[in-house]
Amino acid sequence: MPAQRSNAENQIVDVIQNVGDLAASAGRQDLAVRLANTRERLGDPSIRVIVVGEFKQGKSKLINALVNAPACPVDDDIATSVPTTVGYADTPSAWVIERPAEAGAEPLRREIPIDRLADFVSERGNPGNERGVLAAEVLLPREILRGGLKLVDSPGVGGLDSSNSLATLAALSSAHAVLLVSDASQEYTQPEVQFLQHAMRISPNVAAVLAKTDLYPEWRRIEQIDRGHLEGHDDVPIFSVSSDLRLLAAELQDRTLNDESGFPALVAHLRREVLGRAEIIHERSAVHELTSVVDQLEMSLHAELNALVNPEDTPRMIAELESAKEKADEFRGRSARWQVLLTDGIADLVADMEHDVRDRLRKVQREAERAIDDGDPGPIWDQIREWLDQRVTAAVSETFVWTDERSRWLAEEVAELFSQDESDIPIHDVSDIDGVLDPVDGISGLDAGQLSAGEKIYIGVRGSYGGVLMVGLATGLIGMALINPLSLLAGVLVGRRAYREDMGNRLNRRQQEAKIIVRKYIDEVTFQVGKQLKDRLRMVQRATRDHFGSLAEELHSSLADALQRAKQAATGYTATRDQRVVMLRNRIAELERVRKAIPALPPAPVRALPAGAPGAAIGTKAAS
């Protein structure tokens, strides 16, 4: 459903239509298609806000309170297991996207009754996601969603340092904003603080929400402590809210109760800092597109007009156009500087990424092996598995965030180099690649090493048998019976030693088996993560290459058209020259009127990169 446009957007859309018609009439279908795509993006900006947090923190109810509707299933026992997007439509509806039956096929999107949504997206209705649902979408006629806002209810990530958090981190790249939800029962945990820091390095807009303030009288003290944890991150606001108060206020139409819920400040943030900022970015991008297209259309008209009006200056102008066309040819070739920088940059980034992930995971492996050598891993294997999963996830998350930063930095470097040769070509963020990391097999189980009483007796008797027999035979030489006090004592001593040796051998086997399991798991993670990050970087390379390649093709076509028009004008028939001059001047005047109709926009909001991050000195040019 197209979003409601602002006055500036309406003005830009009208200008896009006019310029598109002019481009089509001039035979520049490539420019007309480019503006059609720009108009489509303006019509449906799809501003995504991902709501993340641990299990049972109130994420689903927060979204329900924002839209004042039971959009996401809420229960004390069940948890959201499938990402659910809540967007705008005139008529309420619900859809699910299911995994295709055949590998390589497109996912299936089908409509479901909105009251049966819980059967598809909750852990109770869809345990272990046995239905194969990839995502769900709920469309509602709500004013807060009309501007293109889409709220994404993500599954709980179980401590924010579990393997599920990798998928959430990957999804942040395509999000316009992130809301981290934590209830007021306790202060931020270390994984939550770390996740916030990672989110700030990936997403352009991050905010924290302290939920369930109505249940915890000490929520103000918790809020103060949380602000202390975020010291040094002044651009992360905290909103303390009560979803139950918000829903009750909506039911009773009580403005005072709504103010007490804390939601007015959160809604204002979404409208001003998320919707408003995204609208400015979309509008600025459209203005860049319009300016570039108008410049290229005017280039051909001016070249032909100058050749007709000033024929004595035509040779010089043709020489300049041919020189510019040769330069544009270089833009398109693989030897272009921006192409070389992109290819070399991706190759370097892939090598650095592989080294980084291997280095981090090897450190985790060494720590795990030292812990295994220090004791018996069997009885505490569940704790070791949990610790290993957390440490591996933390290491991979850091590599993922670092790689994402480096890919954005590389795209900005390519854009900077490209714009040095052609400053009028608009620049876009091309490093925003959607996708998630594939899961790896879980850590295998390990024998706890607990022996039953019968097994212990069997081991002792098996060892003591040799001692009794050996000493009994020796004492039999002096006339004593095979079983006598000395042979029994020897049997006890030898059996005890055999039991200890057997337990020691079992411990060594468990330790070696545990190390093998750890190494196998680390190898599998390294393989999967390396493959996925390589794929993401290749997507960045292809998107960047195709984007700037298309701009180079357009520039080349414009220069070639201008050169052809100038040559034709120089050799054209003089009888129709005056009429052609009038027509060209009229078209140029029309383009100038269109250029003046393009609205002036305020500067795009800039989000400073963290200190020391790659590209921090470049700014956010690629995001404009």
mmCIF file of C-alpha atoms in Angstrom, residues 146-341:
data_model
loop_
_atom_site.group_PDB
_atom_site.id
_atom_site.type_symbol
_atom_site.label_atom_id
_atom_site.label_comp_id
_atom_site.label_asym_id
_atom_site.label_seq_id
_atom_site.Cartn_x
_atom_site.Cartn_y
_atom_site.Cartn_z
ATOM 1 C CA ARG A 146 0.569 5.127 7.128
ATOM 2 C CA GLY A 147 3.854 6.916 6.520
ATOM 3 C CA GLY A 148 5.537 3.675 5.482
ATOM 4 C CA LEU A 149 6.589 2.538 8.959
ATOM 5 C CA LYS A 150 6.949 -1.231 9.340
ATOM 6 C CA LEU A 151 7.509 -2.714 12.799
ATOM 7 C CA VAL A 152 9.302 -6.072 12.852
ATOM 8 C CA ASP A 153 8.724 -8.315 15.862
ATOM 9 C CA SER A 154 11.852 -10.480 15.987
ATOM 10 C CA PRO A 155 12.071 -13.793 17.867
ATOM 11 C CA GLY A 156 13.711 -13.636 21.265
ATOM 12 C CA VAL A 157 17.435 -14.163 21.048
ATOM 13 C CA GLY A 158 17.985 -15.934 24.342
ATOM 14 C CA GLY A 159 20.558 -13.747 26.043
ATOM 15 C CA LEU A 160 21.579 -11.790 22.934
ATOM 16 C CA ASP A 161 24.767 -13.811 22.779
ATOM 17 C CA SER A 162 23.227 -17.013 21.459
ATOM 18 C CA SER A 163 23.430 -18.182 17.871
ATOM 19 C CA ASN A 164 19.988 -16.683 17.158
ATOM 20 C CA SER A 165 21.445 -13.203 17.584
ATOM 21 C CA LEU A 166 23.501 -13.677 14.404
ATOM 22 C CA ALA A 167 20.345 -13.661 12.297
ATOM 23 C CA THR A 168 19.173 -10.537 14.100
ATOM 24 C CA LEU A 169 22.497 -8.798 13.528
ATOM 25 C CA ALA A 170 22.356 -9.705 9.853
ATOM 26 C CA ALA A 171 18.842 -8.282 9.554
ATOM 27 C CA LEU A 172 19.940 -4.972 11.073
ATOM 28 C CA SER A 173 21.804 -4.065 7.877
ATOM 29 C CA SER A 174 18.521 -3.515 6.054
ATOM 30 C CA ALA A 175 16.742 -1.765 8.959
ATOM 31 C CA HIS A 176 16.246 1.978 9.248
ATOM 32 C CA ALA A 177 16.071 1.784 13.049
ATOM 33 C CA VAL A 178 16.358 -0.634 15.975
ATOM 34 C CA LEU A 179 14.466 -0.748 19.265
ATOM 35 C CA LEU A 180 16.140 -2.854 21.966
ATOM 36 C CA VAL A 181 13.512 -3.893 24.510
ATOM 37 C CA SER A 182 14.423 -4.848 28.064
ATOM 38 C CA ASP A 183 11.975 -5.001 30.952
ATOM 39 C CA ALA A 184 12.414 -3.049 34.178
ATOM 40 C CA SER A 185 13.050 -6.112 36.353
ATOM 41 C CA GLN A 186 16.838 -5.716 36.174
ATOM 42 C CA GLU A 187 19.574 -3.575 34.706
ATOM 43 C CA TYR A 188 21.163 -4.286 31.355
ATOM 44 C CA THR A 189 23.176 -7.457 31.163
ATOM 45 C CA GLN A 190 26.592 -7.472 29.536
ATOM 46 C CA PRO A 191 25.276 -9.228 26.388
ATOM 47 C CA GLU A 192 22.573 -6.561 26.038
ATOM 48 C CA VAL A 193 25.127 -3.753 26.248
ATOM 49 C CA GLN A 194 27.341 -5.543 23.721
ATOM 50 C CA PHE A 195 24.391 -6.066 21.383
ATOM 51 C CA LEU A 196 23.548 -2.356 21.603
ATOM 52 C CA GLN A 197 27.120 -1.470 20.684
ATOM 53 C CA HIS A 198 27.004 -3.842 17.717
ATOM 54 C CA ALA A 199 23.630 -2.459 16.611
ATOM 55 C CA MET A 200 24.968 1.104 16.723
ATOM 56 C CA ARG A 201 27.767 0.128 14.362
ATOM 57 C CA ILE A 202 25.340 -1.456 11.875
ATOM 58 C CA SER A 203 22.058 0.460 12.020
ATOM 59 C CA PRO A 204 21.774 4.238 11.535
ATOM 60 C CA ASN A 205 19.240 4.717 14.339
ATOM 61 C CA VAL A 206 19.176 2.819 17.652
ATOM 62 C CA ALA A 207 16.952 3.416 20.688
ATOM 63 C CA ALA A 208 16.410 1.531 23.951
ATOM 64 C CA VAL A 209 13.001 0.765 25.461
ATOM 65 C CA LEU A 210 12.518 -0.067 29.161
ATOM 66 C CA ALA A 211 9.258 -2.028 29.223
ATOM 67 C CA LYS A 212 6.797 -3.149 31.933
ATOM 68 C CA THR A 213 7.275 -0.097 34.166
ATOM 69 C CA ASP A 214 3.823 -0.731 35.659
ATOM 70 C CA LEU A 215 5.031 -4.038 37.163
ATOM 71 C CA TYR A 216 8.223 -2.794 38.832
ATOM 72 C CA PRO A 217 8.040 0.166 41.235
ATOM 73 C CA GLU A 218 11.844 0.606 41.099
ATOM 74 C CA TRP A 219 11.884 1.146 37.333
ATOM 75 C CA ARG A 220 13.287 4.687 37.668
ATOM 76 C CA ARG A 221 16.344 3.356 39.483
ATOM 77 C CA ILE A 222 16.782 0.672 36.814
ATOM 78 C CA GLU A 223 16.480 3.353 34.126
ATOM 79 C CA GLN A 224 19.196 5.412 35.813
ATOM 80 C CA ILE A 225 21.499 2.379 36.015
ATOM 81 C CA ASP A 226 20.861 1.580 32.352
ATOM 82 C CA ARG A 227 21.734 5.142 31.394
ATOM 83 C CA GLY A 228 24.993 4.623 33.230
ATOM 84 C CA HIS A 229 25.686 1.537 31.135
ATOM 85 C CA LEU A 230 25.152 3.651 28.010
ATOM 86 C CA GLU A 231 27.470 6.415 29.148
ATOM 87 C CA GLY A 232 29.447 7.578 26.159
ATOM 88 C CA HIS A 233 26.580 6.701 23.804
ATOM 89 C CA ASP A 234 24.561 9.907 24.096
ATOM 90 C CA ASP A 235 22.777 9.293 20.808
ATOM 91 C CA VAL A 236 20.965 6.231 22.235
ATOM 92 C CA PRO A 237 17.756 7.480 23.898
ATOM 93 C CA ILE A 238 15.936 5.394 26.504
ATOM 94 C CA PHE A 239 12.141 5.330 26.622
ATOM 95 C CA SER A 240 10.453 3.901 29.716
ATOM 96 C CA VAL A 241 7.000 2.607 28.794
ATOM 97 C CA SER A 242 4.103 0.475 29.957
ATOM 98 C CA SER A 243 2.295 -1.334 27.175
ATOM 99 C CA ASP A 244 -0.604 -2.300 29.441
ATOM 100 C CA LEU A 245 -1.218 1.337 30.408
ATOM 101 C CA ARG A 246 -1.087 2.354 26.748
ATOM 102 C CA LEU A 247 -3.656 -0.271 25.740
ATOM 103 C CA LEU A 248 -5.881 0.638 28.694
ATOM 104 C CA ALA A 249 -5.627 4.336 27.839
ATOM 105 C CA ALA A 250 -6.675 3.589 24.269
ATOM 106 C CA GLU A 251 -9.636 1.578 25.508
ATOM 107 C CA LEU A 252 -10.753 4.300 27.943
ATOM 108 C CA GLN A 253 -9.723 7.205 25.680
ATOM 109 C CA ASP A 254 -7.783 8.609 28.654
ATOM 110 C CA ARG A 255 -5.082 11.103 27.593
ATOM 111 C CA THR A 256 -3.585 11.334 31.077
ATOM 112 C CA LEU A 257 -3.181 7.585 31.302
ATOM 113 C CA ASN A 258 -1.601 7.583 27.860
ATOM 114 C CA ASP A 259 0.941 10.184 29.004
ATOM 115 C CA GLU A 260 1.770 8.055 32.045
ATOM 116 C CA SER A 261 2.413 5.055 29.777
ATOM 117 C CA GLY A 262 5.459 6.833 28.299
ATOM 118 C CA PHE A 263 4.432 6.063 24.711
ATOM 119 C CA PRO A 264 3.990 9.654 23.447
ATOM 120 C CA ALA A 265 7.762 10.198 23.628
ATOM 121 C CA LEU A 266 8.436 6.900 21.817
ATOM 122 C CA VAL A 267 5.882 7.668 19.096
ATOM 123 C CA ALA A 268 7.379 11.147 18.642
ATOM 124 C CA HIS A 269 10.817 9.557 18.279
ATOM 125 C CA LEU A 270 9.576 7.170 15.598
ATOM 126 C CA ARG A 271 7.879 9.961 13.672
ATOM 127 C CA ARG A 272 10.667 12.516 13.967
ATOM 128 C CA GLU A 273 13.903 10.533 14.072
ATOM 129 C CA VAL A 274 12.895 7.487 12.036
ATOM 130 C CA LEU A 275 10.138 8.450 9.607
ATOM 131 C CA GLY A 276 11.331 12.049 9.252
ATOM 132 C CA ARG A 277 14.944 11.086 8.738
ATOM 133 C CA ALA A 278 14.104 8.359 6.226
ATOM 134 C CA GLU A 279 11.839 10.745 4.282
ATOM 135 C CA ILE A 280 14.669 13.262 3.997
ATOM 136 C CA ILE A 281 17.047 10.570 2.736
ATOM 137 C CA HIS A 282 14.498 9.329 0.174
ATOM 138 C CA GLU A 283 13.764 12.864 -0.985
ATOM 139 C CA ARG A 284 17.434 13.801 -1.234
ATOM 140 C CA SER A 285 18.102 10.685 -3.280
ATOM 141 C CA ALA A 286 15.238 11.587 -5.626
ATOM 142 C CA VAL A 287 16.537 15.155 -5.982
ATOM 143 C CA HIS A 288 19.984 13.806 -6.900
ATOM 144 C CA GLU A 289 18.391 11.543 -9.499
ATOM 145 C CA LEU A 290 16.399 14.412 -10.990
ATOM 146 C CA THR A 291 19.360 16.765 -11.118
ATOM 147 C CA SER A 292 21.530 14.153 -12.789
ATOM 148 C CA VAL A 293 18.916 13.321 -15.439
ATOM 149 C CA VAL A 294 18.201 16.991 -16.205
ATOM 150 C CA ASP A 295 21.946 17.636 -16.552
ATOM 151 C CA GLN A 296 22.325 14.771 -19.008
ATOM 152 C CA LEU A 297 19.306 15.845 -21.075
ATOM 153 C CA GLU A 298 20.546 19.430 -21.219
ATOM 154 C CA MET A 299 23.989 18.255 -22.298
ATOM 155 C CA SER A 300 22.735 16.976 -25.659
ATOM 156 C CA LEU A 301 20.505 19.994 -26.264
ATOM 157 C CA HIS A 302 23.244 22.505 -25.454
ATOM 158 C CA ALA A 303 25.742 20.672 -27.671
ATOM 159 C CA GLU A 304 23.394 20.784 -30.668
ATOM 160 C CA LEU A 305 22.355 24.390 -30.019
ATOM 161 C CA ASN A 306 25.941 25.598 -29.741
ATOM 162 C CA ALA A 307 26.820 23.838 -32.988
ATOM 163 C CA LEU A 308 23.936 25.587 -34.747
ATOM 164 C CA VAL A 309 24.443 29.056 -33.260
ATOM 165 C CA ASN A 310 28.241 29.101 -33.179
ATOM 166 C CA PRO A 311 29.438 26.958 -36.099
ATOM 167 C CA GLU A 312 32.955 28.402 -35.884
ATOM 168 C CA ASP A 313 33.293 26.948 -32.369
ATOM 169 C CA THR A 314 31.976 23.509 -33.324
ATOM 170 C CA PRO A 315 35.349 21.769 -33.919
ATOM 171 C CA ARG A 316 36.579 22.689 -30.440
ATOM 172 C CA MET A 317 33.319 21.576 -28.858
ATOM 173 C CA ILE A 318 33.342 18.271 -30.766
ATOM 174 C CA ALA A 319 36.917 17.650 -29.625
ATOM 175 C CA GLU A 320 35.911 18.278 -25.992
ATOM 176 C CA LEU A 321 32.931 15.949 -26.308
ATOM 177 C CA GLU A 322 35.056 13.217 -27.848
ATOM 178 C CA SER A 323 37.555 13.582 -25.018
ATOM 179 C CA ALA A 324 34.765 13.357 -22.449
ATOM 180 C CA LYS A 325 33.315 10.324 -24.238
ATOM 181 C CA GLU A 326 36.690 8.574 -24.094
ATOM 182 C CA LYS A 327 36.793 9.325 -20.375
ATOM 183 C CA ALA A 328 33.310 7.835 -19.997
ATOM 184 C CA ASP A 329 34.519 4.757 -21.857
ATOM 185 C CA GLU A 330 37.157 4.349 -19.182
ATOM 186 C CA PHE A 331 34.425 4.477 -16.520
ATOM 187 C CA ARG A 332 32.769 1.450 -18.117
ATOM 188 C CA GLY A 333 35.911 -0.646 -18.497
ATOM 189 C CA ARG A 334 37.337 -3.065 -15.978
ATOM 190 C CA SER A 335 40.503 -0.994 -15.890
ATOM 191 C CA ALA A 336 38.641 2.012 -14.480
ATOM 192 C CA ARG A 337 40.086 3.189 -11.209
ATOM 193 C CA TRP A 338 36.865 2.619 -9.300
ATOM 194 C CA GLN A 339 36.596 -0.914 -10.736
ATOM 195 C CA VAL A 340 40.177 -1.701 -9.699
ATOM 196 C CA LEU A 341 39.595 -0.279 -6.225
#
